[in-house]
Amino acid sequence: MKYYVGIDLGGTNIAVGVVNEEYEIVGRGKLKTNVPRPAEEIVDDMVKATHLALENAGVTMDQIEWIGIGSPGIANKATGVLEFSGNLDFYNVPLVGMMEDRVHKKVYLENDANAAAYAEILAGSAKGCRDAIVITLGTGVGSGIIIDGKIYSGFNYAGAELGHMGIVYGGRDCTCGRKGCFEAYCSATGLINITKDHMKKNPDSKLWELAEGDIEKVNGRIPYDGMRLGDKAATEAVDEYVNYMAYGLASCINIFQPEILCIGGGISKEGETLLAPLREKIAKEDFNKDPNKRTKLVAAKLGNDAGIIGSAFLGNLA
Ligand SMILES: [Zn+2]
């Protein structure tokens, strides 16, 4: 059995997994990232968390083929430099070199959302597909594009940020500084903002009860719960949300025509309640008119483990 290490370097946690050749995580190690800190300290903790994971797996460093790192931000896989990460407060940090000096193993680097997308084609919902898009709806929107089995990240490694595709000219403010991005409407934050608008217009809505009278308590589940109770404002909020999402996803499909489009993140737990109306709306806007050759829309399968699993196998792509 061969073993690999995947490190999901996040703004909150350094999550490490030892992964076997069947894509199973057989040992884990986790430490707080505690941002902001000097890169030296964070890399020291990445090594510590790696040793914890190895210990839990009962595997030695000698048995590891290589180590992969999935990091937020612009990860230059050619130079091994994390050029920029707002979440980590890193500028031009040579992460690969710093790790290799410490562990004496080959180390690979990739953007975390790209690595997570790669995991879905290896072991998740898109297993076996050569062309796939994976979109994660969280506080923001993470995305990865797989073309012919490889991660597409553009010439400067800053792609593939589908969350920052404009869908409304002059629309809602986005975290990136633009207005009207897909993320501003379709992230969990987007759904919460859409729901709040409908609450303000509908003081009698059950959404207020669900939020215990406090609009700041709205989360991504409340509009769906309200819709299940038959509340009109909640149903309208969800419908508006799904319309924006279908509009954006149909554009992604029209450009790439991937075999499969996987949706992950908290809201994807709604399953068919989210996916069925999306499929219907997207079908109307799909440039391809052959229903037998339509992009499959499914929920992502690997959840939070996708970052670890995808990172662990980055060496396949080198
Ligand atoms: Zn944006």
GROMACS .gro file of N, CA and C in nm, residues 13 17 20 30 35 59 83 90 98-100 137 165-166 220 227 310-311 316:
model
   57
   13ASN      N    1  -0.776   2.636   1.044
   13ASN     CA    2  -0.707   2.514   1.083
   13ASN      C    3  -0.603   2.471   0.981
   17GLY      N    4  -0.395   1.498   0.656
   17GLY     CA    5  -0.439   1.359   0.650
   17GLY      C    6  -0.334   1.274   0.581
   20ASN      N    7  -0.430   0.676   0.184
   20ASN     CA    8  -0.374   0.559   0.116
   20ASN      C    9  -0.413   0.562  -0.031
   30LYS      N   10  -0.436   1.784   1.338
   30LYS     CA   11  -0.498   1.915   1.318
   30LYS      C   12  -0.444   2.014   1.422
   35VAL      N   13  -0.386   3.278   1.261
   35VAL     CA   14  -0.344   3.389   1.174
   35VAL      C   15  -0.373   3.520   1.248
   59VAL      N   16   0.204   0.516   1.032
   59VAL     CA   17   0.285   0.517   0.911
   59VAL      C   18   0.407   0.607   0.938
   83GLU      N   19   0.187   3.311  -0.363
   83GLU     CA   20   0.214   3.451  -0.399
   83GLU      C   21   0.131   3.550  -0.318
   90PHE      N   22  -0.040   3.620   0.378
   90PHE     CA   23   0.090   3.580   0.321
   90PHE      C   24   0.112   3.652   0.188
   98MET      N   25   1.011   2.581   0.202
   98MET     CA   26   1.016   2.580   0.349
   98MET      C   27   0.977   2.443   0.404
   99MET      N   28   0.878   2.380   0.342
   99MET     CA   29   0.838   2.246   0.386
   99MET      C   30   0.946   2.143   0.352
  100GLU      N   31   0.997   2.149   0.229
  100GLU     CA   32   1.096   2.049   0.186
  100GLU      C   33   1.221   2.055   0.274
  137LEU      N   34  -2.029   2.619  -0.191
  137LEU     CA   35  -2.103   2.735  -0.143
  137LEU      C   36  -2.087   2.746   0.008
  165MET      N   37  -1.722   3.557  -1.107
  165MET     CA   38  -1.784   3.580  -1.239
  165MET      C   39  -1.900   3.677  -1.214
  166GLY      N   40  -1.903   3.786  -1.289
  166GLY     CA   41  -2.012   3.882  -1.272
  166GLY      C   42  -2.144   3.826  -1.323
  220GLY      N   43  -2.812   3.007   0.656
  220GLY     CA   44  -2.849   2.952   0.526
  220GLY      C   45  -2.961   2.849   0.532
  227MET      N   46  -3.946   2.787   0.388
  227MET     CA   47  -4.013   2.738   0.267
  227MET      C   48  -4.088   2.609   0.297
  310GLY      N   49  -0.749   1.578  -0.225
  310GLY     CA   50  -0.698   1.635  -0.350
  310GLY      C   51  -0.552   1.675  -0.337
  311SER      N   52  -0.514   1.736  -0.225
  311SER     CA   53  -0.375   1.778  -0.204
  311SER      C   54  -0.282   1.658  -0.201
  316ASN      N   55   0.044   1.337  -0.872
  316ASN     CA   56  -0.003   1.272  -0.997
  316ASN      C   57   0.004   1.366  -1.114
   0.00000   0.00000   0.00000
